[in-house]
Amino acid sequence: MNDKKWIVLGLILFVGLFSFPFWFNVGKAAPAPEVVLTEQAKAAKECVMPTDFMKTEHMQLLDVWRLKVVRDGVSQFVNADGKEFDMSLSNTCLDCHSNKAEFCDRCHNYASVNPYCWDCHIDNPKGDK
Amino acid sequence: MESSRRRFIKMAGIAAVGLSAHPAIKAVAAAPEHGPQYTLKTGDQALQAKQWAMVIDTRRLKTDHDLEPLIEACHKTHNVPHFTEKNHEIKWIWETHFHNAFPGNTSNYMSEEVEHRPYLVLCNHCQNPPCVRACPTKATFKRDSDGVVMMDMHRCIGCRFCMAACPYGSRSFNFKDPLLGLNEKEINLTFPRRMKGVVEKCNFCVERLAVGQRPACVEASGGALLFGDLTDPDSEVRHALRENFTIRRKPSLGTEPCVYYIV
């Protein structure tokens, strides 16, 4: 039974190597991206819905919008404060958030989502590049 | 009532089933409570109808020159790409010869003037649309709110059954990326483009109707194209239909086109 020390050493080595990715990356989590608001958005202060809702549900909201506009011919959105918006991806969302690269894209790149909407929808409705 | 072990176990079993359904019931029943706090409505300006229809006064559109601005207006508004190759052509509204527009309606020794006029053709927004029946994803559908035969680009899988089903050739398929056929500087920034692999066609300018404007071609026609509600006896189109003899494309197929022609 004098293999005991080798077995223990082997075990320690194994556990160490096995958990390498975990301790190697400790404290290195990529920081959440800072989204930039345009002057127009800053002036508006609020999004179409409360910020928490937008953070988690904007994709569902957009889905409702396109469903209603295209399939039901309903085009206006009235939020809880009674503010009215045209239900349009390029003409409403990107009117306020015209800095798509620093807003939508920055967050999407971090979350590794790549919406295919821009194959058709205009991503620079104000004509600037 | 006598209580037996058998009875007790039965009741316990039923209770267990009931309890296990609880989370599911709660999920369904509780949903409206934190439902979204918003309302949706049609715009105040929106033009509305039960069934949009068009009357084309071909007597007033005598030459290619008369048609060009209308076609141009439509294709510019909707970012319709221009490809010279026939196979890749995308068209929402275009001109054709009498014999192609109205096969079966030709007679011998016709008025040459009528026979050789250019005819403007587009999606007929049929009341009984065969394309809608062919679509496997309901990407193309007849909209209940206004009778427009719509394309939901978000659902189109590019199978082209609708193109085979349409007797008027009103639909085009994007074999190429439409961006290749668009002039970067002339893009209408308020309307989406399309992508390779989807079918497209005239949408009766629903995006303009929603904000109170009439279709682009109608606006550009200077009165040669009339537009209105087919179900409203006082509408522009019903007046025109009452006062003129009109024909439709391939009526014998039973598709009930909503585009009428005064010849």
mmCIF file of C-alpha atoms in Angstrom:
data_model
loop_
_atom_site.group_PDB
_atom_site.id
_atom_site.type_symbol
_atom_site.label_atom_id
_atom_site.label_comp_id
_atom_site.label_asym_id
_atom_site.label_seq_id
_atom_site.Cartn_x
_atom_site.Cartn_y
_atom_site.Cartn_z
ATOM 1 C CA MET A 1 0.000 0.000 0.000
ATOM 2 C CA ASN A 2 2.852 2.466 -0.604
ATOM 3 C CA ASP A 3 1.155 3.789 -3.824
ATOM 4 C CA LYS A 4 -1.034 5.955 -1.639
ATOM 5 C CA LYS A 5 0.965 9.149 -2.111
ATOM 6 C CA TRP A 6 0.965 8.737 -5.919
ATOM 7 C CA ILE A 7 -2.753 8.239 -5.953
ATOM 8 C CA VAL A 8 -3.339 11.349 -3.836
ATOM 9 C CA LEU A 9 -0.922 13.388 -5.961
ATOM 10 C CA GLY A 10 -2.613 12.166 -9.128
ATOM 11 C CA LEU A 11 -5.998 13.067 -7.778
ATOM 12 C CA ILE A 12 -4.843 16.573 -6.855
ATOM 13 C CA LEU A 13 -3.331 17.050 -10.303
ATOM 14 C CA PHE A 14 -6.463 15.750 -11.960
ATOM 15 C CA VAL A 15 -8.799 18.016 -10.009
ATOM 16 C CA GLY A 16 -6.513 20.957 -10.653
ATOM 17 C CA LEU A 17 -6.335 20.397 -14.391
ATOM 18 C CA PHE A 18 -9.999 19.549 -14.663
ATOM 19 C CA SER A 19 -11.060 22.781 -13.002
ATOM 20 C CA PHE A 20 -8.486 24.859 -14.887
ATOM 21 C CA PRO A 21 -11.033 26.766 -17.041
ATOM 22 C CA PHE A 22 -12.931 27.821 -13.950
ATOM 23 C CA TRP A 23 -10.108 29.288 -11.879
ATOM 24 C CA PHE A 24 -8.311 30.634 -14.915
ATOM 25 C CA ASN A 25 -11.301 32.827 -15.757
ATOM 26 C CA VAL A 26 -12.174 33.946 -12.245
ATOM 27 C CA GLY A 27 -12.893 37.675 -12.206
ATOM 28 C CA LYS A 28 -12.662 38.008 -15.965
ATOM 29 C CA ALA A 29 -16.374 37.980 -16.858
ATOM 30 C CA ALA A 30 -16.952 40.368 -19.725
ATOM 31 C CA PRO A 31 -18.606 43.516 -18.363
ATOM 32 C CA ALA A 32 -22.140 44.210 -19.574
ATOM 33 C CA PRO A 33 -21.993 46.675 -22.453
ATOM 34 C CA GLU A 34 -22.865 50.331 -22.003
ATOM 35 C CA VAL A 35 -25.567 51.332 -24.431
ATOM 36 C CA VAL A 36 -25.421 54.871 -25.774
ATOM 37 C CA LEU A 37 -28.553 57.002 -25.995
ATOM 38 C CA THR A 38 -28.888 59.536 -28.794
ATOM 39 C CA GLU A 39 -29.676 63.164 -28.024
ATOM 40 C CA GLN A 40 -33.182 62.553 -29.281
ATOM 41 C CA ALA A 41 -33.652 59.592 -26.923
ATOM 42 C CA LYS A 42 -32.237 61.582 -24.014
ATOM 43 C CA ALA A 43 -34.691 64.353 -24.703
ATOM 44 C CA ALA A 44 -37.555 61.859 -24.801
ATOM 45 C CA LYS A 45 -36.367 60.396 -21.462
ATOM 46 C CA GLU A 46 -38.543 57.325 -21.799
ATOM 47 C CA CYS A 47 -38.811 54.451 -24.205
ATOM 48 C CA VAL A 48 -42.123 53.268 -25.627
ATOM 49 C CA MET A 49 -42.509 51.076 -22.548
ATOM 50 C CA PRO A 50 -40.756 51.119 -19.153
ATOM 51 C CA THR A 51 -37.016 50.411 -19.445
ATOM 52 C CA ASP A 52 -37.168 47.112 -17.543
ATOM 53 C CA PHE A 53 -39.850 45.866 -19.860
ATOM 54 C CA MET A 54 -37.867 46.986 -22.916
ATOM 55 C CA LYS A 55 -34.707 45.269 -21.706
ATOM 56 C CA THR A 56 -36.375 41.917 -21.405
ATOM 57 C CA GLU A 57 -39.355 42.039 -23.754
ATOM 58 C CA HIS A 58 -38.481 44.254 -26.726
ATOM 59 C CA MET A 59 -38.334 41.276 -29.081
ATOM 60 C CA GLN A 60 -41.821 40.162 -28.087
ATOM 61 C CA LEU A 61 -43.079 43.713 -28.458
ATOM 62 C CA LEU A 62 -41.622 43.932 -31.969
ATOM 63 C CA ASP A 63 -43.281 40.649 -32.802
ATOM 64 C CA VAL A 64 -46.652 42.037 -31.691
ATOM 65 C CA TRP A 65 -46.019 45.157 -33.745
ATOM 66 C CA ARG A 66 -45.291 43.390 -36.987
ATOM 67 C CA LEU A 67 -48.140 40.951 -36.475
ATOM 68 C CA LYS A 68 -50.641 43.750 -35.893
ATOM 69 C CA VAL A 69 -49.387 46.048 -38.641
ATOM 70 C CA VAL A 70 -49.056 43.463 -41.356
ATOM 71 C CA ARG A 71 -51.858 41.057 -40.533
ATOM 72 C CA ASP A 72 -54.489 43.191 -38.812
ATOM 73 C CA GLY A 73 -53.893 46.593 -40.350
ATOM 74 C CA VAL A 74 -53.600 48.244 -36.927
ATOM 75 C CA SER A 75 -50.784 50.759 -36.887
ATOM 76 C CA GLN A 76 -50.824 52.838 -33.697
ATOM 77 C CA PHE A 77 -49.452 51.932 -30.288
ATOM 78 C CA VAL A 78 -50.572 53.762 -27.152
ATOM 79 C CA ASN A 79 -48.515 53.135 -24.008
ATOM 80 C CA ALA A 80 -49.589 53.319 -20.370
ATOM 81 C CA ASP A 81 -48.900 57.076 -20.296
ATOM 82 C CA GLY A 82 -51.161 57.609 -23.286
ATOM 83 C CA LYS A 83 -48.287 58.424 -25.637
ATOM 84 C CA GLU A 84 -48.856 57.362 -29.202
ATOM 85 C CA PHE A 85 -46.342 55.709 -31.532
ATOM 86 C CA ASP A 86 -46.416 54.474 -35.076
ATOM 87 C CA MET A 87 -45.686 50.743 -34.920
ATOM 88 C CA SER A 88 -42.621 50.693 -37.099
ATOM 89 C CA LEU A 89 -39.206 49.173 -36.587
ATOM 90 C CA SER A 90 -37.197 51.570 -38.728
ATOM 91 C CA ASN A 91 -39.391 54.635 -38.441
ATOM 92 C CA THR A 92 -39.998 54.519 -34.695
ATOM 93 C CA CYS A 93 -37.403 52.448 -32.802
ATOM 94 C CA LEU A 94 -34.569 53.560 -35.032
ATOM 95 C CA ASP A 95 -35.812 57.115 -35.125
ATOM 96 C CA CYS A 96 -34.954 57.496 -31.453
ATOM 97 C CA HIS A 97 -32.222 54.868 -31.388
ATOM 98 C CA SER A 98 -30.651 55.996 -34.638
ATOM 99 C CA ASN A 99 -27.247 54.913 -33.341
ATOM 100 C CA LYS A 100 -27.953 51.251 -33.999
ATOM 101 C CA ALA A 101 -24.276 50.288 -33.801
ATOM 102 C CA GLU A 102 -23.861 51.708 -30.317
ATOM 103 C CA PHE A 103 -27.252 50.684 -29.063
ATOM 104 C CA CYS A 104 -28.912 47.576 -30.495
ATOM 105 C CA ASP A 105 -25.758 46.026 -31.931
ATOM 106 C CA ARG A 106 -23.599 46.571 -28.891
ATOM 107 C CA CYS A 107 -26.016 44.714 -26.692
ATOM 108 C CA HIS A 108 -26.759 42.044 -29.269
ATOM 109 C CA ASN A 109 -23.085 41.338 -29.879
ATOM 110 C CA TYR A 110 -22.616 40.849 -26.159
ATOM 111 C CA ALA A 111 -25.606 38.510 -25.983
ATOM 112 C CA SER A 112 -24.619 36.886 -29.278
ATOM 113 C CA VAL A 113 -27.931 37.470 -31.007
ATOM 114 C CA ASN A 114 -28.047 38.456 -34.637
ATOM 115 C CA PRO A 115 -31.534 39.559 -35.712
ATOM 116 C CA TYR A 116 -32.048 39.107 -39.462
ATOM 117 C CA CYS A 117 -34.452 42.070 -39.672
ATOM 118 C CA TRP A 118 -31.850 44.316 -41.328
ATOM 119 C CA ASP A 119 -31.784 42.223 -44.481
ATOM 120 C CA CYS A 120 -34.943 44.126 -45.328
ATOM 121 C CA HIS A 121 -35.562 46.839 -42.772
ATOM 122 C CA ILE A 122 -33.557 50.026 -43.182
ATOM 123 C CA ASP A 123 -31.001 50.425 -40.394
ATOM 124 C CA ASN A 124 -30.252 54.083 -41.105
ATOM 125 C CA PRO A 125 -33.664 55.677 -41.621
ATOM 126 C CA LYS A 126 -32.109 59.123 -41.353
ATOM 127 C CA GLY A 127 -29.864 58.433 -44.276
ATOM 128 C CA ASP A 128 -26.579 58.853 -42.413
ATOM 129 C CA LYS A 129 -23.978 56.144 -42.615
ATOM 130 C CA MET B 1 -72.395 6.134 2.633
ATOM 131 C CA GLU B 2 -69.924 3.466 3.658
ATOM 132 C CA SER B 3 -66.284 4.391 3.520
ATOM 133 C CA SER B 4 -63.964 1.706 2.293
ATOM 134 C CA ARG B 5 -60.240 1.635 1.679
ATOM 135 C CA ARG B 6 -60.908 1.274 -2.036
ATOM 136 C CA ARG B 7 -62.995 4.445 -2.037
ATOM 137 C CA PHE B 8 -60.420 6.374 -0.029
ATOM 138 C CA ILE B 9 -57.614 5.518 -2.474
ATOM 139 C CA LYS B 10 -59.792 6.512 -5.428
ATOM 140 C CA MET B 11 -60.494 9.934 -3.967
ATOM 141 C CA ALA B 12 -56.842 10.469 -3.078
ATOM 142 C CA GLY B 13 -55.897 9.642 -6.671
ATOM 143 C CA ILE B 14 -58.335 12.164 -8.102
ATOM 144 C CA ALA B 15 -57.120 14.815 -5.666
ATOM 145 C CA ALA B 16 -53.516 14.164 -6.719
ATOM 146 C CA VAL B 17 -54.396 14.635 -10.374
ATOM 147 C CA GLY B 18 -56.191 17.874 -9.521
ATOM 148 C CA LEU B 19 -53.220 19.199 -7.568
ATOM 149 C CA SER B 20 -50.744 18.387 -10.297
ATOM 150 C CA ALA B 21 -52.798 20.489 -12.732
ATOM 151 C CA HIS B 22 -52.570 23.489 -10.412
ATOM 152 C CA PRO B 23 -49.381 25.101 -11.831
ATOM 153 C CA ALA B 24 -50.689 24.806 -15.372
ATOM 154 C CA ILE B 25 -54.005 26.389 -14.449
ATOM 155 C CA LYS B 26 -52.265 29.121 -12.510
ATOM 156 C CA ALA B 27 -50.001 29.944 -15.449
ATOM 157 C CA VAL B 28 -52.939 30.334 -17.794
ATOM 158 C CA ALA B 29 -55.311 32.086 -15.424
ATOM 159 C CA ALA B 30 -52.756 34.511 -14.024
ATOM 160 C CA ALA B 31 -51.420 35.706 -17.391
ATOM 161 C CA PRO B 32 -53.711 38.719 -17.877
ATOM 162 C CA GLU B 33 -52.713 40.133 -14.484
ATOM 163 C CA HIS B 34 -49.247 41.207 -15.590
ATOM 164 C CA GLY B 35 -50.237 41.511 -19.212
ATOM 165 C CA PRO B 36 -48.797 44.427 -21.146
ATOM 166 C CA GLN B 37 -50.276 47.823 -20.323
ATOM 167 C CA TYR B 38 -50.772 49.225 -23.751
ATOM 168 C CA THR B 39 -53.514 49.560 -26.317
ATOM 169 C CA LEU B 40 -53.409 49.368 -30.076
ATOM 170 C CA LYS B 41 -55.548 51.240 -32.553
ATOM 171 C CA THR B 42 -55.790 52.248 -36.178
ATOM 172 C CA GLY B 43 -54.498 55.712 -36.991
ATOM 173 C CA ASP B 44 -56.938 58.616 -36.933
ATOM 174 C CA GLN B 45 -55.984 59.488 -40.496
ATOM 175 C CA ALA B 46 -56.186 55.923 -41.839
ATOM 176 C CA LEU B 47 -58.342 55.301 -44.890
ATOM 177 C CA GLN B 48 -60.596 52.342 -44.261
ATOM 178 C CA ALA B 49 -62.707 50.032 -46.397
ATOM 179 C CA LYS B 50 -64.195 46.565 -46.340
ATOM 180 C CA GLN B 51 -62.773 45.753 -49.759
ATOM 181 C CA TRP B 52 -60.404 48.080 -51.552
ATOM 182 C CA ALA B 53 -60.780 48.128 -55.317
ATOM 183 C CA MET B 54 -59.368 49.975 -58.306
ATOM 184 C CA VAL B 55 -60.812 51.154 -61.597
ATOM 185 C CA ILE B 56 -58.354 51.841 -64.402
ATOM 186 C CA ASP B 57 -59.584 54.161 -67.126
ATOM 187 C CA THR B 58 -57.515 52.838 -70.021
ATOM 188 C CA ARG B 59 -58.957 55.481 -72.352
ATOM 189 C CA ARG B 60 -56.850 58.035 -70.555
ATOM 190 C CA LEU B 61 -53.633 56.019 -70.592
ATOM 191 C CA LYS B 62 -52.807 55.893 -74.264
ATOM 192 C CA THR B 63 -49.061 55.442 -74.498
ATOM 193 C CA ASP B 64 -46.082 54.074 -72.604
ATOM 194 C CA HIS B 65 -45.360 57.647 -71.608
ATOM 195 C CA ASP B 66 -48.630 57.826 -69.714
ATOM 196 C CA LEU B 67 -47.884 54.631 -67.812
ATOM 197 C CA GLU B 68 -44.238 55.159 -66.961
ATOM 198 C CA PRO B 69 -44.703 57.716 -64.178
ATOM 199 C CA LEU B 70 -47.228 55.480 -62.424
ATOM 200 C CA ILE B 71 -44.937 52.462 -62.559
ATOM 201 C CA GLU B 72 -42.025 54.602 -61.470
ATOM 202 C CA ALA B 73 -43.980 56.016 -58.529
ATOM 203 C CA CYS B 74 -44.870 52.541 -57.281
ATOM 204 C CA HIS B 75 -41.452 51.012 -57.714
ATOM 205 C CA LYS B 76 -39.704 53.962 -56.077
ATOM 206 C CA THR B 77 -42.052 54.007 -53.106
ATOM 207 C CA HIS B 78 -41.569 50.306 -52.421
ATOM 208 C CA ASN B 79 -37.899 49.906 -53.236
ATOM 209 C CA VAL B 80 -38.650 47.488 -56.054
ATOM 210 C CA PRO B 81 -35.313 46.558 -57.656
ATOM 211 C CA HIS B 82 -34.666 46.956 -61.338
ATOM 212 C CA PHE B 83 -33.072 44.004 -63.135
ATOM 213 C CA THR B 84 -32.768 43.989 -66.897
ATOM 214 C CA GLU B 85 -32.555 40.210 -67.159
ATOM 215 C CA LYS B 86 -36.083 38.870 -67.759
ATOM 216 C CA ASN B 87 -35.689 35.945 -65.364
ATOM 217 C CA HIS B 88 -34.790 38.137 -62.430
ATOM 218 C CA GLU B 89 -37.315 40.879 -63.044
ATOM 219 C CA ILE B 90 -39.340 42.112 -60.057
ATOM 220 C CA LYS B 91 -42.579 43.907 -60.858
ATOM 221 C CA TRP B 92 -45.433 45.173 -58.764
ATOM 222 C CA ILE B 93 -47.172 47.046 -61.563
ATOM 223 C CA TRP B 94 -46.312 46.896 -65.251
ATOM 224 C CA GLU B 95 -47.714 47.274 -68.734
ATOM 225 C CA THR B 96 -48.822 44.564 -71.057
ATOM 226 C CA HIS B 97 -50.573 44.000 -74.359
ATOM 227 C CA PHE B 98 -54.374 43.636 -74.629
ATOM 228 C CA HIS B 99 -54.089 39.977 -75.641
ATOM 229 C CA ASN B 100 -52.041 39.159 -72.563
ATOM 230 C CA ALA B 101 -54.180 41.172 -70.213
ATOM 231 C CA PHE B 102 -57.521 39.915 -71.480
ATOM 232 C CA PRO B 103 -57.102 36.573 -73.276
ATOM 233 C CA GLY B 104 -60.503 35.274 -74.285
ATOM 234 C CA ASN B 105 -61.849 38.779 -74.600
ATOM 235 C CA THR B 106 -60.426 39.385 -78.027
ATOM 236 C CA SER B 107 -62.663 39.701 -80.968
ATOM 237 C CA ASN B 108 -62.040 39.813 -84.692
ATOM 238 C CA TYR B 109 -61.488 43.155 -86.395
ATOM 239 C CA MET B 110 -61.216 45.003 -83.076
ATOM 240 C CA SER B 111 -60.662 48.705 -82.825
ATOM 241 C CA GLU B 112 -56.955 49.060 -83.436
ATOM 242 C CA GLU B 113 -56.722 51.860 -80.975
ATOM 243 C CA VAL B 114 -58.143 49.688 -78.187
ATOM 244 C CA GLU B 115 -56.074 46.692 -79.175
ATOM 245 C CA HIS B 116 -52.800 48.554 -79.170
ATOM 246 C CA ARG B 117 -53.212 50.644 -76.066
ATOM 247 C CA PRO B 118 -50.783 49.662 -73.298
ATOM 248 C CA TYR B 119 -52.621 48.069 -70.365
ATOM 249 C CA LEU B 120 -51.565 48.564 -66.785
ATOM 250 C CA VAL B 121 -51.638 45.344 -64.751
ATOM 251 C CA LEU B 122 -51.004 44.593 -61.099
ATOM 252 C CA CYS B 123 -52.170 42.250 -58.357
ATOM 253 C CA ASN B 124 -55.953 42.030 -58.599
ATOM 254 C CA HIS B 125 -56.493 41.596 -54.848
ATOM 255 C CA CYS B 126 -59.078 38.958 -55.745
ATOM 256 C CA GLN B 127 -62.068 38.318 -53.575
ATOM 257 C CA ASN B 128 -61.437 34.622 -54.063
ATOM 258 C CA PRO B 129 -57.628 34.523 -54.266
ATOM 259 C CA PRO B 130 -56.101 31.227 -55.424
ATOM 260 C CA CYS B 131 -52.639 32.236 -54.156
ATOM 261 C CA VAL B 132 -53.937 32.310 -50.588
ATOM 262 C CA ARG B 133 -55.132 28.732 -50.822
ATOM 263 C CA ALA B 134 -51.762 27.615 -52.161
ATOM 264 C CA CYS B 135 -49.608 29.201 -49.455
ATOM 265 C CA PRO B 136 -48.450 26.617 -46.909
ATOM 266 C CA THR B 137 -47.419 29.144 -44.245
ATOM 267 C CA LYS B 138 -50.238 31.687 -44.544
ATOM 268 C CA ALA B 139 -47.604 34.202 -45.567
ATOM 269 C CA THR B 140 -50.026 35.375 -48.184
ATOM 270 C CA PHE B 141 -53.521 35.945 -46.916
ATOM 271 C CA LYS B 142 -56.643 37.982 -47.522
ATOM 272 C CA ARG B 143 -56.756 40.603 -44.808
ATOM 273 C CA ASP B 144 -60.125 40.718 -43.049
ATOM 274 C CA SER B 145 -59.829 44.368 -42.157
ATOM 275 C CA ASP B 146 -59.657 45.727 -45.725
ATOM 276 C CA GLY B 147 -59.723 42.862 -48.224
ATOM 277 C CA VAL B 148 -56.146 43.421 -49.384
ATOM 278 C CA VAL B 149 -54.296 40.270 -50.447
ATOM 279 C CA MET B 150 -51.195 40.730 -48.314
ATOM 280 C CA MET B 151 -47.723 39.260 -48.269
ATOM 281 C CA ASP B 152 -46.288 38.762 -44.809
ATOM 282 C CA MET B 153 -42.604 38.804 -45.693
ATOM 283 C CA HIS B 154 -41.798 37.508 -42.243
ATOM 284 C CA ARG B 155 -43.429 34.193 -43.012
ATOM 285 C CA CYS B 156 -42.546 33.694 -46.667
ATOM 286 C CA ILE B 157 -40.390 30.608 -47.166
ATOM 287 C CA GLY B 158 -39.951 31.162 -50.890
ATOM 288 C CA CYS B 159 -41.710 27.995 -52.073
ATOM 289 C CA ARG B 160 -43.386 29.885 -54.935
ATOM 290 C CA PHE B 161 -46.645 27.909 -54.807
ATOM 291 C CA CYS B 162 -48.436 31.266 -54.874
ATOM 292 C CA MET B 163 -46.713 32.174 -58.120
ATOM 293 C CA ALA B 164 -47.878 28.959 -59.700
ATOM 294 C CA ALA B 165 -51.394 29.563 -58.389
ATOM 295 C CA CYS B 166 -51.752 33.180 -59.545
ATOM 296 C CA PRO B 167 -53.355 33.283 -63.009
ATOM 297 C CA TYR B 168 -52.182 36.862 -63.569
ATOM 298 C CA GLY B 169 -48.433 36.525 -63.024
ATOM 299 C CA SER B 170 -48.677 39.218 -60.392
ATOM 300 C CA ARG B 171 -45.904 37.826 -58.230
ATOM 301 C CA SER B 172 -42.146 37.979 -58.541
ATOM 302 C CA PHE B 173 -39.493 35.924 -56.830
ATOM 303 C CA ASN B 174 -36.233 37.383 -55.569
ATOM 304 C CA PHE B 175 -33.701 35.114 -57.224
ATOM 305 C CA LYS B 176 -31.013 37.681 -56.427
ATOM 306 C CA ASP B 177 -30.386 39.997 -53.531
ATOM 307 C CA PRO B 178 -32.695 42.921 -54.396
ATOM 308 C CA LEU B 179 -30.074 45.352 -53.115
ATOM 309 C CA LEU B 180 -28.112 44.677 -56.305
ATOM 310 C CA GLY B 181 -30.909 46.207 -58.349
ATOM 311 C CA LEU B 182 -31.445 49.278 -56.194
ATOM 312 C CA ASN B 183 -29.740 52.601 -56.419
ATOM 313 C CA GLU B 184 -28.346 53.289 -52.954
ATOM 314 C CA LYS B 185 -29.196 56.976 -53.253
ATOM 315 C CA GLU B 186 -32.788 56.485 -54.321
ATOM 316 C CA ILE B 187 -33.880 54.079 -51.615
ATOM 317 C CA ASN B 188 -37.085 55.061 -49.837
ATOM 318 C CA LEU B 189 -35.880 55.006 -46.249
ATOM 319 C CA THR B 190 -39.360 54.660 -44.805
ATOM 320 C CA PHE B 191 -40.185 51.327 -46.443
ATOM 321 C CA PRO B 192 -38.390 47.996 -46.005
ATOM 322 C CA ARG B 193 -36.663 46.241 -48.868
ATOM 323 C CA ARG B 194 -36.932 42.513 -49.412
ATOM 324 C CA MET B 195 -34.299 39.791 -49.373
ATOM 325 C CA LYS B 196 -33.208 36.958 -51.623
ATOM 326 C CA GLY B 197 -35.614 34.036 -51.443
ATOM 327 C CA VAL B 198 -38.963 35.731 -50.862
ATOM 328 C CA VAL B 199 -41.883 36.397 -53.185
ATOM 329 C CA GLU B 200 -43.249 39.911 -53.506
ATOM 330 C CA LYS B 201 -46.071 41.812 -55.192
ATOM 331 C CA CYS B 202 -48.285 44.884 -55.024
ATOM 332 C CA ASN B 203 -49.671 45.573 -51.541
ATOM 333 C CA PHE B 204 -52.261 48.205 -52.595
ATOM 334 C CA CYS B 205 -50.042 50.644 -50.653
ATOM 335 C CA VAL B 206 -51.361 49.563 -47.259
ATOM 336 C CA GLU B 207 -48.588 51.531 -45.585
ATOM 337 C CA ARG B 208 -49.887 54.691 -47.288
ATOM 338 C CA LEU B 209 -53.555 53.931 -46.585
ATOM 339 C CA ALA B 210 -52.629 53.581 -42.901
ATOM 340 C CA VAL B 211 -51.551 57.232 -42.832
ATOM 341 C CA GLY B 212 -54.373 58.584 -44.969
ATOM 342 C CA GLN B 213 -52.700 58.628 -48.385
ATOM 343 C CA ARG B 214 -54.040 56.957 -51.503
ATOM 344 C CA PRO B 215 -51.876 54.478 -53.419
ATOM 345 C CA ALA B 216 -48.813 55.930 -55.134
ATOM 346 C CA CYS B 217 -49.947 54.939 -58.644
ATOM 347 C CA VAL B 218 -53.399 56.429 -58.098
ATOM 348 C CA GLU B 219 -51.883 59.667 -56.879
ATOM 349 C CA ALA B 220 -49.542 59.840 -59.870
ATOM 350 C CA SER B 221 -52.287 59.065 -62.395
ATOM 351 C CA GLY B 222 -54.059 62.408 -62.363
ATOM 352 C CA GLY B 223 -57.471 60.764 -62.143
ATOM 353 C CA ALA B 224 -57.010 57.920 -64.629
ATOM 354 C CA LEU B 225 -56.892 55.458 -61.737
ATOM 355 C CA LEU B 226 -59.739 55.433 -59.243
ATOM 356 C CA PHE B 227 -59.564 53.828 -55.842
ATOM 357 C CA GLY B 228 -62.193 53.126 -53.201
ATOM 358 C CA ASP B 229 -64.357 50.763 -51.227
ATOM 359 C CA LEU B 230 -66.140 48.225 -53.413
ATOM 360 C CA THR B 231 -68.751 47.610 -50.722
ATOM 361 C CA ASP B 232 -69.682 51.277 -50.381
ATOM 362 C CA PRO B 233 -72.275 52.266 -53.036
ATOM 363 C CA ASP B 234 -71.144 55.889 -52.797
ATOM 364 C CA SER B 235 -67.459 55.303 -53.327
ATOM 365 C CA GLU B 236 -65.477 56.607 -56.276
ATOM 366 C CA VAL B 237 -65.092 53.140 -57.740
ATOM 367 C CA ARG B 238 -68.765 52.268 -57.442
ATOM 368 C CA HIS B 239 -69.701 55.483 -59.226
ATOM 369 C CA ALA B 240 -67.263 54.650 -61.997
ATOM 370 C CA LEU B 241 -68.571 51.087 -62.250
ATOM 371 C CA ARG B 242 -72.150 52.318 -62.469
ATOM 372 C CA GLU B 243 -71.419 54.848 -65.159
ATOM 373 C CA ASN B 244 -69.057 52.884 -67.390
ATOM 374 C CA PHE B 245 -68.836 49.473 -68.970
ATOM 375 C CA THR B 246 -65.898 47.701 -67.332
ATOM 376 C CA ILE B 247 -64.110 44.409 -67.784
ATOM 377 C CA ARG B 248 -61.865 42.366 -65.514
ATOM 378 C CA ARG B 249 -58.989 40.021 -66.213
ATOM 379 C CA LYS B 250 -59.931 36.356 -66.741
ATOM 380 C CA PRO B 251 -63.290 36.571 -64.937
ATOM 381 C CA SER B 252 -64.208 33.037 -65.959
ATOM 382 C CA LEU B 253 -61.684 31.658 -63.468
ATOM 383 C CA GLY B 254 -63.883 32.773 -60.602
ATOM 384 C CA THR B 255 -61.172 34.641 -58.737
ATOM 385 C CA GLU B 256 -63.297 37.811 -58.567
ATOM 386 C CA PRO B 257 -60.597 40.411 -59.292
ATOM 387 C CA CYS B 258 -60.981 43.816 -57.629
ATOM 388 C CA VAL B 259 -59.201 45.704 -60.397
ATOM 389 C CA TYR B 260 -61.616 46.848 -63.107
ATOM 390 C CA TYR B 261 -60.839 48.266 -66.550
ATOM 391 C CA ILE B 262 -62.800 50.846 -68.501
ATOM 392 C CA VAL B 263 -61.947 50.195 -72.169
#
